């Protein structure tokens, strides 16, 4: 896969340019379910969050690497959405399929699909930034461009080069 | 306000027909914040959830009333979205402004706006159903039409009539 | 191991009568940590809870089995305690070692030990009941004697007999 | 009340030396309850945690004050325990009564009592330290002696002097 387009910022993935999909598994916990017996819906976003950290960690971009090598604080959210299609209950084993569907200069978008057995349970996205402390206001975060080697590692599903 | 349109199902609110806005206050808890020092984003959906229950409870439609009078299990989600605009931290006092922006035959939409001091911190929506147990499959929920007196009470911000 | 003492209620385990130890693994999640960067302490009790359900599930006593075969609602808590010895952080892989240290007629005690690498991070216990709905007050739960086959399965770490 | 005993470290409170009791109110949230319809027990420790921060905040010792004036990171736990006596459910309004029952040189103990209506629902304690970063190991925290003016403010329930 030839991704070397040095003069350009990370761009939206082309349709015919497949990106790596990361799979994350989890089992629904008792305390994540509500009195209706189903997962309390904000916890699905918590699942998305775990899956997103995992997308990066799987290619060697753990939070310590983010801090020490890239000088960012984290990958905070600017937008998130989910559609809930099938209920999930205590003990259900879920599979989350995640990939970055777009890298723009200021943010990137993760698509998540949660399967519960052979049903699609939840589908949604997160828009996140590559976030450093704002130089003028410690209470805010500032979006930096995502480094090209990060984009490449995540898109290709290959370990970040030293 | 004359809302008596007996032959019609609950319809989308007309623009010139203002609906009641409910205010909900909360203070950000220590355990709701992450190592970046800001609210862990799924907790904003938990705030939305609290605000939504409050919209109904404020007009006398508590969960026991939902169960005993209306025979539903709850008001589960089919869709939710949020945009995160300003970080919130431990101890921040937040104000959530919520209203139902649309009643359709199968679902209804709540709009939420979270203010942190004089900043708008988060904005989003939830689409929920008026959910009873599915008659043929106890693992599923079924959307019932929202009773007219519920729509009226919530839209007008007046206590549900006995 | 001969545990057939039919005339007696389940008793405290004798010292020379080893009970099965169950191991449960988990990785600390981002949203489980607080602004000090360490696991928000109530989440360690959530870990205990997961480990306890796992003690039963590992021998075939899932919650559906509890409900359908034994007629209980769950295994609610009457007491819990933990000592925190070493901090745990985002991404740490934890191992929880759990066993039932005592079965009394009204309750049972689970001991938990959480290891973080080669450190003991947390140690504690939970006292739980085998809880059915109270016959006279639906708002309360009533402790039933734990069925002998449950005690045997958990103590021996062998699948519950049909 | 004469608390001036300058040559001594903060000591256990004498029986005839009443300490201030702080009251904290909260309403049980939907997402804090489990499929049995009652508060998921780790959330009671989350309630304790909120009540403890409130004990300090009520006398002017917020977390920014802890960090900026006293140079600590927080008040992490070394031990916690709770007894669960009466179930709490969605919408229940709880009252938590908290006080520091002991100041020792290395830690302090908070006693909490949660009332649900006219029932005592939960009773327990937390042992915490006045925690700074460990000078030799950034992964650990170190207990510092609690400053005398903090002990006085909390015991007397009076605002911390500048």
mmCIF file of C-alpha atoms in Angstrom, chain A residues 35-36 40-42 45-46 48-49 63 73 77-84 86-87 89 125-126 128 138-140, chain B residues 35-36 40-42 45-46 48-49 63 73 77-84 86-87 89 125-126 128 138-140:
data_model
loop_
_atom_site.group_PDB
_atom_site.id
_atom_site.type_symbol
_atom_site.label_atom_id
_atom_site.label_comp_id
_atom_site.label_asym_id
_atom_site.label_seq_id
_atom_site.Cartn_x
_atom_site.Cartn_y
_atom_site.Cartn_z
ATOM 1 C CA UNK A 35 -33.159 -1.679 36.306
ATOM 2 C CA UNK A 36 -34.670 -2.483 32.901
ATOM 3 C CA UNK A 40 -27.310 1.728 30.617
ATOM 4 C CA UNK A 41 -26.798 3.558 27.342
ATOM 5 C CA UNK A 42 -23.897 5.879 28.319
ATOM 6 C CA UNK A 45 -19.969 5.200 24.743
ATOM 7 C CA UNK A 46 -17.638 3.891 27.421
ATOM 8 C CA UNK A 48 -16.556 3.008 22.222
ATOM 9 C CA UNK A 49 -13.916 4.780 24.291
ATOM 10 C CA UNK A 63 -1.069 6.770 26.296
ATOM 11 C CA UNK A 73 -2.485 14.929 26.764
ATOM 12 C CA UNK A 77 -13.928 14.130 22.030
ATOM 13 C CA UNK A 78 -15.559 16.832 20.003
ATOM 14 C CA UNK A 79 -18.562 14.813 18.867
ATOM 15 C CA UNK A 80 -20.083 11.370 19.427
ATOM 16 C CA UNK A 81 -23.200 9.577 18.252
ATOM 17 C CA UNK A 82 -24.723 6.138 18.589
ATOM 18 C CA UNK A 83 -27.774 4.265 17.313
ATOM 19 C CA UNK A 84 -29.100 1.529 19.569
ATOM 20 C CA UNK A 86 -30.636 -4.410 19.901
ATOM 21 C CA UNK A 87 -30.496 -4.617 23.702
ATOM 22 C CA UNK A 89 -27.633 -7.682 28.868
ATOM 23 C CA UNK A 125 -18.933 7.301 15.723
ATOM 24 C CA UNK A 126 -16.612 9.479 17.724
ATOM 25 C CA UNK A 128 -11.689 13.206 18.461
ATOM 26 C CA UNK A 138 -4.404 25.615 30.738
ATOM 27 C CA UNK A 139 -8.138 25.018 31.053
ATOM 28 C CA UNK A 140 -8.464 24.241 27.379
ATOM 29 C CA UNK B 35 -6.844 11.419 34.151
ATOM 30 C CA UNK B 36 -6.907 14.412 31.795
ATOM 31 C CA UNK B 40 -15.106 11.384 30.976
ATOM 32 C CA UNK B 41 -17.330 11.948 27.954
ATOM 33 C CA UNK B 42 -19.838 9.088 28.438
ATOM 34 C CA UNK B 45 -24.758 11.168 28.319
ATOM 35 C CA UNK B 46 -25.401 10.101 31.899
ATOM 36 C CA UNK B 48 -28.513 13.826 29.600
ATOM 37 C CA UNK B 49 -30.217 10.729 31.000
ATOM 38 C CA UNK B 63 -40.953 5.785 36.752
ATOM 39 C CA UNK B 73 -40.865 -0.469 31.349
ATOM 40 C CA UNK B 77 -32.799 5.045 23.697
ATOM 41 C CA UNK B 78 -32.705 4.535 19.983
ATOM 42 C CA UNK B 79 -30.224 7.288 19.182
ATOM 43 C CA UNK B 80 -28.059 9.818 21.007
ATOM 44 C CA UNK B 81 -25.540 12.444 19.983
ATOM 45 C CA UNK B 82 -23.474 15.122 21.665
ATOM 46 C CA UNK B 83 -21.046 17.865 20.669
ATOM 47 C CA UNK B 84 -18.418 18.765 23.249
ATOM 48 C CA UNK B 86 -15.916 23.332 26.467
ATOM 49 C CA UNK B 87 -14.312 21.097 29.094
ATOM 50 C CA UNK B 89 -14.000 19.699 35.592
ATOM 51 C CA UNK B 125 -30.036 15.048 21.703
ATOM 52 C CA UNK B 126 -31.565 11.742 22.655
ATOM 53 C CA UNK B 128 -36.206 7.604 22.998
ATOM 54 C CA UNK B 138 -39.226 -10.781 26.354
ATOM 55 C CA UNK B 139 -35.702 -9.885 25.254
ATOM 56 C CA UNK B 140 -36.939 -6.942 23.254
#
